[in-house]
Short mmCIF file of C-alpha atoms in Angstrom, two decimals:
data_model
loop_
_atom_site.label_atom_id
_atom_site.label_comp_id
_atom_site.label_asym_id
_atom_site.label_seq_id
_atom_site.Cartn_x
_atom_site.Cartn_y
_atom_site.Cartn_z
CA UNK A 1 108.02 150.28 271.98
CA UNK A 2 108.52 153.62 270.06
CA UNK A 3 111.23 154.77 273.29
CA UNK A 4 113.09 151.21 272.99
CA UNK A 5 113.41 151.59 269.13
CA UNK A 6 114.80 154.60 269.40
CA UNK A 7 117.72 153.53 271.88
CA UNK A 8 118.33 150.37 269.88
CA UNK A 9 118.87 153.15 266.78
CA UNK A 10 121.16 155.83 268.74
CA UNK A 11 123.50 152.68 269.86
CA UNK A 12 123.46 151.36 266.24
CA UNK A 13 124.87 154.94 265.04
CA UNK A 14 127.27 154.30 268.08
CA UNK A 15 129.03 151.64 265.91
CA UNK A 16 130.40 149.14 267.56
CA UNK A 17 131.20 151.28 271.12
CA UNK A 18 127.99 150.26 273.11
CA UNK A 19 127.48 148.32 276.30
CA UNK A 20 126.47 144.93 275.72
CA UNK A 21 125.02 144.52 279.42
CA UNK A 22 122.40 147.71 278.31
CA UNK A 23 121.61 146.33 275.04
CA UNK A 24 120.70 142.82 276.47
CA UNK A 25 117.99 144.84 278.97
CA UNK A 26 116.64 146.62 275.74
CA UNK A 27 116.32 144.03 274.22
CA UNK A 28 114.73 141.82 276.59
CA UNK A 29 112.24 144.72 277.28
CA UNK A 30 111.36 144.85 273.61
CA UNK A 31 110.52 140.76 273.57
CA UNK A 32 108.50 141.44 276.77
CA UNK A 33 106.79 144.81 274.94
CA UNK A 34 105.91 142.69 271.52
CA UNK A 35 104.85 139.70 273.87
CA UNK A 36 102.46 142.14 275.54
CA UNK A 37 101.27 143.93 272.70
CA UNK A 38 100.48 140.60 270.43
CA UNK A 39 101.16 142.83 267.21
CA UNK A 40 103.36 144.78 265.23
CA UNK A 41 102.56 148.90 265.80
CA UNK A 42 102.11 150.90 262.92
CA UNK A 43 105.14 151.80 260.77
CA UNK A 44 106.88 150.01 262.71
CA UNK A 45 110.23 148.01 262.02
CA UNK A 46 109.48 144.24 261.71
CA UNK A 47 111.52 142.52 259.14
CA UNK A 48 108.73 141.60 257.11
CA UNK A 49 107.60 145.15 256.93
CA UNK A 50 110.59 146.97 256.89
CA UNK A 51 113.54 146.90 253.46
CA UNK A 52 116.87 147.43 255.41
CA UNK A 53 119.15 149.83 254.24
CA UNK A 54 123.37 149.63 255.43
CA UNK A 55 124.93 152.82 255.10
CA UNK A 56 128.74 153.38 256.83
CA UNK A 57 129.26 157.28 257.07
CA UNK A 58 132.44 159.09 258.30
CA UNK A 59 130.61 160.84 261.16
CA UNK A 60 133.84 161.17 262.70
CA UNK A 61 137.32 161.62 262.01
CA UNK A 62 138.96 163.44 259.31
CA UNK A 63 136.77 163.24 256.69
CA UNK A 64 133.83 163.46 259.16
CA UNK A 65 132.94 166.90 256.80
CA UNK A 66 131.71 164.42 254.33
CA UNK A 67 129.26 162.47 256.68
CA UNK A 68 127.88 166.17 257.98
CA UNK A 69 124.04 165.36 257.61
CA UNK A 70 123.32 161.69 257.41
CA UNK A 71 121.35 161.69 259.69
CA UNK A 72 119.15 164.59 258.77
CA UNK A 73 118.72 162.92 255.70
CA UNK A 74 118.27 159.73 256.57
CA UNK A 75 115.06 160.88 258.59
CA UNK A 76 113.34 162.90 255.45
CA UNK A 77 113.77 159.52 253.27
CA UNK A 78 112.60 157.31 255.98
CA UNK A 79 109.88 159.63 256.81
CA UNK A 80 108.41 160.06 253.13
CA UNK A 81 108.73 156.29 252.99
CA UNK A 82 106.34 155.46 255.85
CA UNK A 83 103.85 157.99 254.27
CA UNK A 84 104.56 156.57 250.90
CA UNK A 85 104.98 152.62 251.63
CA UNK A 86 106.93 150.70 248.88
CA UNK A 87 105.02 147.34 247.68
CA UNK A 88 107.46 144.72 247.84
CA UNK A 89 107.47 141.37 247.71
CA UNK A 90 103.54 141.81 247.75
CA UNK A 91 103.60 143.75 250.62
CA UNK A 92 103.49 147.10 251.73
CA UNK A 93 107.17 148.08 253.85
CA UNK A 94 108.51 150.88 254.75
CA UNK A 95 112.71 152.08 255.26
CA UNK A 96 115.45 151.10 257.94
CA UNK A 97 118.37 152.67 257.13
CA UNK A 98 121.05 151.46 259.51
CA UNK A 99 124.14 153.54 259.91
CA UNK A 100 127.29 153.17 261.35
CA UNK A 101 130.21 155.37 261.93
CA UNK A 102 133.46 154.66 260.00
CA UNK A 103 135.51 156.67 262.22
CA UNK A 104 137.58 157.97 258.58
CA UNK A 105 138.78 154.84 258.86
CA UNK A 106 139.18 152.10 256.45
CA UNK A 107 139.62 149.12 258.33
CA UNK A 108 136.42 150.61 260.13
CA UNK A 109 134.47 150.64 257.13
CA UNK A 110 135.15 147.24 256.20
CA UNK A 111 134.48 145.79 259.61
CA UNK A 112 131.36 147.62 259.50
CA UNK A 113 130.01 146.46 256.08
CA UNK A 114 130.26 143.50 257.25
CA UNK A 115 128.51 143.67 260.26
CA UNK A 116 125.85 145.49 258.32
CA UNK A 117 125.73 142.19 255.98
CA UNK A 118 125.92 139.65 258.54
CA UNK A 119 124.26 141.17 261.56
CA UNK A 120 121.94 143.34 260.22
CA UNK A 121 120.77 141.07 256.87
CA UNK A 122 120.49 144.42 254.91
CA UNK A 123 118.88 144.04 251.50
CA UNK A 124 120.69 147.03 249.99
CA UNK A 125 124.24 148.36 250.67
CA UNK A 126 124.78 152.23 250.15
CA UNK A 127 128.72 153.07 249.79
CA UNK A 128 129.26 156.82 250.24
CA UNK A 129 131.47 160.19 251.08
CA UNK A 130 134.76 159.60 249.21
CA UNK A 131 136.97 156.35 247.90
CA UNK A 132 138.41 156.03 251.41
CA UNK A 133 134.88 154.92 252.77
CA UNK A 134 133.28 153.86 249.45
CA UNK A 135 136.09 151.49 247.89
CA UNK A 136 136.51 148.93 250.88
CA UNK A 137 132.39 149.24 251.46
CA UNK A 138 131.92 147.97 247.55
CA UNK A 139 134.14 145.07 248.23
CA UNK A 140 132.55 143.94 251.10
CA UNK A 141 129.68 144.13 249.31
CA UNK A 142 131.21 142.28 246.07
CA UNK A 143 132.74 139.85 248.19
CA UNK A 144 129.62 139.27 249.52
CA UNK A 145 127.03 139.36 246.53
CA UNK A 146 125.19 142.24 248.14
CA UNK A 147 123.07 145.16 246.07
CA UNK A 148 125.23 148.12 246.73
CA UNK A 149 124.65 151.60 245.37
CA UNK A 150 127.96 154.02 245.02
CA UNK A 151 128.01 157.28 245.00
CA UNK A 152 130.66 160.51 245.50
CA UNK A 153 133.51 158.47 244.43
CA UNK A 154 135.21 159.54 241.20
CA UNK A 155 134.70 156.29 239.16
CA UNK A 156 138.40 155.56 238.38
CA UNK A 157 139.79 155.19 241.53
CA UNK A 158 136.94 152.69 242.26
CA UNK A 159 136.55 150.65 238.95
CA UNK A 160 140.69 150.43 239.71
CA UNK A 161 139.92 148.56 243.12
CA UNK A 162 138.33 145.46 241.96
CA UNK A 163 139.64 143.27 238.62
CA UNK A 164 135.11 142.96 238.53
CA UNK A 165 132.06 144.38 239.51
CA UNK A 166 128.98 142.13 239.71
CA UNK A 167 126.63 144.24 242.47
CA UNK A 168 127.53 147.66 242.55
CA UNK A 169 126.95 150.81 240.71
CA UNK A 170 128.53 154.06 240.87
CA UNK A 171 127.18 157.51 240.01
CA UNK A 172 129.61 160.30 240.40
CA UNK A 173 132.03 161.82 237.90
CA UNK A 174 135.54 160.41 236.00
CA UNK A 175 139.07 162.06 236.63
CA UNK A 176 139.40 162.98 233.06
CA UNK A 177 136.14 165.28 233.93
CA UNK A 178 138.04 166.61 236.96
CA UNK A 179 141.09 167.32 234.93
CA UNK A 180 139.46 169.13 232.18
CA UNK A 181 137.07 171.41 235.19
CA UNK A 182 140.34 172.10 236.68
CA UNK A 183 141.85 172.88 233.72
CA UNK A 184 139.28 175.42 233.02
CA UNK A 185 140.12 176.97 236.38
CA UNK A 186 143.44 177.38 235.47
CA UNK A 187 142.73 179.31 232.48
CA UNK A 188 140.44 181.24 234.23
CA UNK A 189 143.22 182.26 236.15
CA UNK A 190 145.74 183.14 233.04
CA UNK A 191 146.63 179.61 232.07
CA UNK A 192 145.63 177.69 229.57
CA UNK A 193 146.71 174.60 228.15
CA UNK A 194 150.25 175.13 225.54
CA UNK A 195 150.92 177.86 228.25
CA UNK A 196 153.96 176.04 229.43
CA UNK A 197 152.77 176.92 233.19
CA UNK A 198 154.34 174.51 236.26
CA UNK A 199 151.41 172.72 237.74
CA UNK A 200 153.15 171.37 241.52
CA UNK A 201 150.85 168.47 242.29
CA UNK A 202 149.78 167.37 245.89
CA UNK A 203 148.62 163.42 246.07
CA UNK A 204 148.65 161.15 248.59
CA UNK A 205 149.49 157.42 247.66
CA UNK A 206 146.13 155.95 248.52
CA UNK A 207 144.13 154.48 245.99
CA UNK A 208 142.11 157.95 245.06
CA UNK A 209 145.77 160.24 245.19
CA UNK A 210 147.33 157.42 243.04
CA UNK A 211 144.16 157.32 240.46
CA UNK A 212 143.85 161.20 240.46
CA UNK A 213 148.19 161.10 240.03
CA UNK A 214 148.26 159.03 236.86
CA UNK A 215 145.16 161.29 235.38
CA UNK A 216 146.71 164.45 235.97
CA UNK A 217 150.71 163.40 234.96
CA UNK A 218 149.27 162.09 231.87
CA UNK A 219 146.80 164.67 230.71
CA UNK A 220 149.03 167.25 232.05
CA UNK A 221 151.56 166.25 229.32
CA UNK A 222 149.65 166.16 226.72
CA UNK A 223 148.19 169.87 227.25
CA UNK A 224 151.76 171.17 227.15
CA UNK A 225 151.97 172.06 230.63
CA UNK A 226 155.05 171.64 232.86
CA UNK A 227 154.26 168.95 235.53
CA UNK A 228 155.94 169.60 238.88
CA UNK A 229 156.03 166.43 241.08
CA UNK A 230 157.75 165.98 244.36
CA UNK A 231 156.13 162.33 244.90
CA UNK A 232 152.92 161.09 246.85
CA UNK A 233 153.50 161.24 249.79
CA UNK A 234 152.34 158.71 252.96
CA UNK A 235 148.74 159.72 253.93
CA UNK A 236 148.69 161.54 257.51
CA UNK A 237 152.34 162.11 257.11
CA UNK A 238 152.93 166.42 258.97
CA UNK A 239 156.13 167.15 257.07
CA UNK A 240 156.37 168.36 253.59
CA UNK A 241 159.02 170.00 253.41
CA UNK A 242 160.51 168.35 250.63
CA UNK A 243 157.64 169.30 248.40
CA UNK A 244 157.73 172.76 249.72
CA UNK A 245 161.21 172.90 248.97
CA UNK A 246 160.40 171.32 245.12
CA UNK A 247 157.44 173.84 244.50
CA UNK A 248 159.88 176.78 245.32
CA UNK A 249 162.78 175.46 243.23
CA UNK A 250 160.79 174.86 240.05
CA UNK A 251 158.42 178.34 240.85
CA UNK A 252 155.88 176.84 240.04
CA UNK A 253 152.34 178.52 238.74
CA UNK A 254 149.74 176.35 239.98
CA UNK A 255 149.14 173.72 242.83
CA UNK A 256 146.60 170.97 241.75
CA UNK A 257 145.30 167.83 244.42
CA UNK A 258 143.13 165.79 246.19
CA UNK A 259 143.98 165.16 249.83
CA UNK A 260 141.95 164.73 252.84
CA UNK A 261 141.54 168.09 255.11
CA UNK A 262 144.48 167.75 257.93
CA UNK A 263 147.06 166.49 255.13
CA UNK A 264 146.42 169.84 253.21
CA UNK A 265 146.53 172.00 256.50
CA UNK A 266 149.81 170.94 257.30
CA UNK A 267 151.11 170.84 253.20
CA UNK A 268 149.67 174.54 252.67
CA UNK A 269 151.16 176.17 256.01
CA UNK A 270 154.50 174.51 255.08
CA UNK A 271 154.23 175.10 251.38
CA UNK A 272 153.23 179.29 252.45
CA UNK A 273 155.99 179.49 255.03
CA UNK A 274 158.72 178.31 252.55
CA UNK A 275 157.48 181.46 250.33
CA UNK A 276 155.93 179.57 247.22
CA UNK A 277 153.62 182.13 245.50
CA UNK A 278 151.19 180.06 242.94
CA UNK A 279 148.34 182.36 240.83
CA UNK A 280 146.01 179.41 241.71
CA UNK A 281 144.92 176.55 244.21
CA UNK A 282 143.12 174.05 243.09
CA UNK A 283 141.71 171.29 245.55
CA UNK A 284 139.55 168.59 245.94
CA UNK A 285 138.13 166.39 248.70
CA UNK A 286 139.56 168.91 251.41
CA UNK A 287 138.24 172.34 250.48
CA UNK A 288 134.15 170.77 249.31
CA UNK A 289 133.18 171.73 252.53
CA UNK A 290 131.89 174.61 254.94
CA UNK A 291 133.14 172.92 257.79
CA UNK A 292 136.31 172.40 256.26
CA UNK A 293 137.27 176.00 255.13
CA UNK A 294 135.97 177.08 258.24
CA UNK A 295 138.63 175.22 259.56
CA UNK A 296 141.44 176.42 257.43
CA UNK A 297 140.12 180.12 257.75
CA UNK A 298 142.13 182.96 255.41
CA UNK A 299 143.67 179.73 253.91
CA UNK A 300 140.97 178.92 251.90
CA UNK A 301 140.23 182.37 250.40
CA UNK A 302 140.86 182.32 247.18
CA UNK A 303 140.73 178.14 246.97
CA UNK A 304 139.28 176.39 243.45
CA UNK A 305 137.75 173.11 243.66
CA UNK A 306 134.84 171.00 242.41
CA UNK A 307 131.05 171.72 242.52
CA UNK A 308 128.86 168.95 242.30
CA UNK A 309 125.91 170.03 243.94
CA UNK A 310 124.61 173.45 245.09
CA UNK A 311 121.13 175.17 246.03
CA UNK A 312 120.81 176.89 242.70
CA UNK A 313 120.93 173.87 240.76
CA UNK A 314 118.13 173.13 237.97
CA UNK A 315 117.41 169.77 239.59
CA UNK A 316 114.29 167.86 241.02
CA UNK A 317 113.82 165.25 243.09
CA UNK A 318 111.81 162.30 241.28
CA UNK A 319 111.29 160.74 244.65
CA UNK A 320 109.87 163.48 246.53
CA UNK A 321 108.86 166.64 244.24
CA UNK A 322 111.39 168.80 246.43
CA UNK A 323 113.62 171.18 244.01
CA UNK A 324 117.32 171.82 245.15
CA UNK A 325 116.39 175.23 246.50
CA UNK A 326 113.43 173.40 248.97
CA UNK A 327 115.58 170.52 250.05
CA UNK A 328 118.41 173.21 251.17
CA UNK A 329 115.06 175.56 252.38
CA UNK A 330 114.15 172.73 255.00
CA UNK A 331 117.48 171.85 255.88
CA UNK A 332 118.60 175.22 256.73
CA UNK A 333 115.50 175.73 258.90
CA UNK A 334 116.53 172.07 260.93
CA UNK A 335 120.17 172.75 260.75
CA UNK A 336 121.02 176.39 262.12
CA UNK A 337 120.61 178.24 258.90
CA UNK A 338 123.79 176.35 257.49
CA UNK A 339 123.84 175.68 253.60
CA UNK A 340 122.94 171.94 252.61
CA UNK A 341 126.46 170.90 252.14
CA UNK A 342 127.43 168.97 248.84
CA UNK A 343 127.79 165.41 250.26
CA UNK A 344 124.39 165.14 252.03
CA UNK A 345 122.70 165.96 248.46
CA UNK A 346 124.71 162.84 247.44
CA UNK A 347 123.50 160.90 250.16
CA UNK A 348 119.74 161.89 249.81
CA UNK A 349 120.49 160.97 246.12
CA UNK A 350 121.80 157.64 247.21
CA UNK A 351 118.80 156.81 249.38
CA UNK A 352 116.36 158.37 246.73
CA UNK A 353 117.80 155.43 244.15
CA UNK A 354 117.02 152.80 246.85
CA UNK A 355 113.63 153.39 247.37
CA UNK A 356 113.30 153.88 243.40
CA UNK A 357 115.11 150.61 243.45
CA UNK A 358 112.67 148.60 245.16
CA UNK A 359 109.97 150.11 243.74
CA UNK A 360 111.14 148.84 240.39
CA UNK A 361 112.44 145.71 241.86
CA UNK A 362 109.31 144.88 243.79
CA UNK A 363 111.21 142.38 245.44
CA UNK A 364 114.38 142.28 248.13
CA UNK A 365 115.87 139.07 246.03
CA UNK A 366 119.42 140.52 245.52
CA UNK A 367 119.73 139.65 241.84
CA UNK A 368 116.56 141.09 240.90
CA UNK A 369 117.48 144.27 242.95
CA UNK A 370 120.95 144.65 241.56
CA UNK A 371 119.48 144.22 238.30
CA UNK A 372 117.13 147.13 238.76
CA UNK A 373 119.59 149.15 239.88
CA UNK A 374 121.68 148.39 236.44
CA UNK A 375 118.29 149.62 234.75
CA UNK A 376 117.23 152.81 236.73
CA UNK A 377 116.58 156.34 234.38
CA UNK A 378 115.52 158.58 237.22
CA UNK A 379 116.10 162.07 238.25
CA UNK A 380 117.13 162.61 241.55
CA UNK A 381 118.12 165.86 243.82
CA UNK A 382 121.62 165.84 242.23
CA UNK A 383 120.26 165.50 238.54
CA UNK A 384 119.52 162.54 236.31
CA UNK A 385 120.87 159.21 237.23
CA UNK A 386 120.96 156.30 233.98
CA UNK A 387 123.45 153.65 234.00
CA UNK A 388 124.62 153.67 231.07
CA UNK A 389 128.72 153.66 230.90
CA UNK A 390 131.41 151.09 232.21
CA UNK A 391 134.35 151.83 233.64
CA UNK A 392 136.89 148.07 233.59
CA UNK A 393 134.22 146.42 234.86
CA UNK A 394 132.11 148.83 236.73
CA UNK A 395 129.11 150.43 235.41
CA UNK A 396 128.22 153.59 236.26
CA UNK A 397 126.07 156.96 235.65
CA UNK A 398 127.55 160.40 234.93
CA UNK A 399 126.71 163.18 237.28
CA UNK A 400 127.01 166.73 237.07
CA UNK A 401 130.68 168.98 237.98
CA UNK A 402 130.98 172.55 237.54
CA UNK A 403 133.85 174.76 239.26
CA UNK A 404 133.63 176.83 242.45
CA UNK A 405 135.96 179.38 244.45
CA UNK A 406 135.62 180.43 247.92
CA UNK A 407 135.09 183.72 248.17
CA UNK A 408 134.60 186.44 251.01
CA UNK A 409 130.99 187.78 251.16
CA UNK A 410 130.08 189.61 254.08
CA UNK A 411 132.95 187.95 256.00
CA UNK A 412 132.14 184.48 255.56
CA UNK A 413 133.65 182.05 252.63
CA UNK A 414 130.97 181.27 249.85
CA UNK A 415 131.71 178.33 247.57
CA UNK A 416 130.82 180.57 244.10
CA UNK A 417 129.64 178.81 240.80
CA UNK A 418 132.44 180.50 238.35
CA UNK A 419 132.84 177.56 236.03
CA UNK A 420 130.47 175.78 233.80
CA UNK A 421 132.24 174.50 230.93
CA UNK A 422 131.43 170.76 231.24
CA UNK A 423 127.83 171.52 231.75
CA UNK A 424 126.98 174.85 230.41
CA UNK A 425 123.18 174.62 231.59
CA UNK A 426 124.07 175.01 235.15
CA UNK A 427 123.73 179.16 236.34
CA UNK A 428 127.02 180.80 237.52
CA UNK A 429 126.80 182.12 240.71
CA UNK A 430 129.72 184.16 240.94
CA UNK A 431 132.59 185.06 238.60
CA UNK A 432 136.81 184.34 239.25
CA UNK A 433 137.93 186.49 241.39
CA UNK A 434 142.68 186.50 241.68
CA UNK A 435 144.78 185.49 244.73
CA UNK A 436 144.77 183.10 247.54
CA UNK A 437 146.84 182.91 250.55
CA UNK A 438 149.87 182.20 248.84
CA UNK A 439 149.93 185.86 247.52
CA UNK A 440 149.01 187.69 250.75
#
């Protein structure tokens, strides 16, 4: 039984590419197994033993960075939970978490929320690893009248999808947050607001470019900087040479976005190799990760972006005693000696406010879950979690941001803690150091 379970669970991370002659023969073997056996086996995965848990992660694809760990963390929640059984619904169950790949794709992620709902008969819906996977995820779920926890989506761009929000709840941080830790970064870097500097910005015209675009022009403005904008541009699109050509015109100081990893590849190169020279970079979504500096090499020297999460942090799981140093301890061991990146925190966050979920619910009906999400004051890995703000709509709970650089140590980039201005109580790690690839 254990064997056939674990096929049925690699083709369900397959998505929706699986043969449906192979999974007819597993599952006819698994009728004949539980026919033989006459009983459930121990921890094992019937439906009135088991909460399910629908989770659509960008394993592949261009923002497949994001969705690096899922599964590693999906196994340490699932695995505490059969040793620490939740009592629901007067009985003891333990944790399916069902995940399916997105692809990076939107369409994907709706199509597989769906699946998740209908197919699957999940209790809870976790939406997770940017707005491009989160915001069509939450609808579903809306549309749907599903429990769904949301998480590493900047709260604008998501309370700005819906007109309401009746089942889900974000935790994550607002663009006026990002602004003002990116606006320390620039003054780190010799310039501060009423400096009169030219900030060129970089946003795509999806719905998290657009909500980060209006944020930035507006605040911009107000802190007497010169804003430098060539347009969003069409996401995937390989030439920029227009904004290349605009950044070199105006000579401009800064360069300030959010754009996902290939996008900013091909905008940098083209932006360098027209011969703009900025004193800083600052990025998010596409320079968060290891894997994704990796990728861009000497580009991302020198890079500022956001910090949400890292080892050294203060913070505790309430779930499962493990401190941020531990949690990035055992994954390093299982992992290759890699750094827990920031995402995966999120995500053993997200699945650390389920379980905490039902265990306050103590049931699976949805309005008695959704309303125990709405009342949850927990701390998690990534800090403390209380929904207690609303955003058009959409409540939500405030999570930590600091600002990081990548820096050489020892030859390899190191995401450094040099800016803790919002929340002064998290440790620097590392101080500003000038340059980036623009300058060398």
């Amino acid at each position: 039984m254990q064997k056939i379970k674990d096929i049925t669970c690699r083709l369900k991370h397959a998505g929706r590419h699986f043969l449906p002659a192979f999974l007819a023969a597993v599952v006819t073997a698994a009728a004949v197994a539980s026919l033989l056996s006459g009983c459930s086996q121990k921890g094992g995965s019937d439906a009135a033993e088991t909460i399910k848990i629908g989770y659509v992660n960008p394993t592949t694809g261009a923002l497949a960075g994001n969705g690096e760990g899922c599964e590693w963390v999906v196994n340490q929640i699932t695995d505490y939970v059969k040793e620490h059984p939740i009592t629901v619904d007067g009985k003891q169950k333990t944790l399916e978490v069902i995940v399916y790949d997105s692809a990076s794709d939107q369409n994907t992620c709706s199509e597989m929320a769906q699946k998740l709902i209908e197919e699957d008969q999940i209790d809870l819906m976790i939406a997770i690893q940017t707005p491009n996977t989160v915001i069509p995820v939450a609808q579903v779920a809306e549309r749907y009248e599903v429990p769904c926890i949301a998480t590493q989506s900047p709260v604008d761009p998501l309370a700005n999808s819906l007109d309401e929000f009746n089942w889900t709840c974000d935790a994550f941080y607002t663009l006026d947050e990002v602004y003002e830790s990116q606006r320390a970064l620039w003054t780190q870097a010799g310039h501060p607001p009423k400096s009169g500097a030219k900030v060129g910005l970089l946003f795509a015209n999806d719905a998290d470019g657009t909500a980060w675009h209006d944020i930035f022009v507006r605040r911009l403005a107000e802190d007497g900087y010169e804003v430098v904008d060539p347009g969003q541009y069409p996401s995937k699109t390989t030439d920029f040479s227009n904004v290349a050509a605009k950044f070199k015109s105006a000579q401009i100081d800064v360069i300030a976005g959010t754009n996902i990893p290939p996008d900013f590849m091909n905008a940098y190169n083209m932006i360098i190799g027209a011969g703009v020279r900025v004193d800083c970079v600052t990025m998010g979504k596409c320079c968060l990760l290891q894997s994704d500096v990796d990728a861009l090499g000497d580009l991302a020297d020198g890079i500022m972006t956001q910090v949400w999460w890292d080892p050294t942090y203060p913070f505790k799981s309430g779930l499962t005693g493990l401190s941020s140093s531990e949690l990035n301890e055992k994954y390093m061991e299982d992992n290759g000696g890699r750094t827990m990146p920031q995402p995966a925190a999120y995500a053993y966050a997200a699945l650390e406010l389920a379980v905490q979920t039902f265990t306050s619910a103590g049931t699976t009906e949805k309005e008695a879950v959704r309303d125990a999400i709405r009342g949850l004051d927990v701390t998690t890995i990534v800090g403390d979690i209380k929904y207690d703000h609303q955003m058009k709509g959409l409540t939500y709970a405030s999570t930590v941001l600091c600002g990081g650089q990548w820096q050489r140590e020892d030859g390899q980039l190191v995401l450094k803690v040099i800016d803790n201005t919002l929340y002064p109580e998290i440790g620097l790690t590392g101080e500003y150091v000038p340059g980036n690839a623009t300058q060398r």
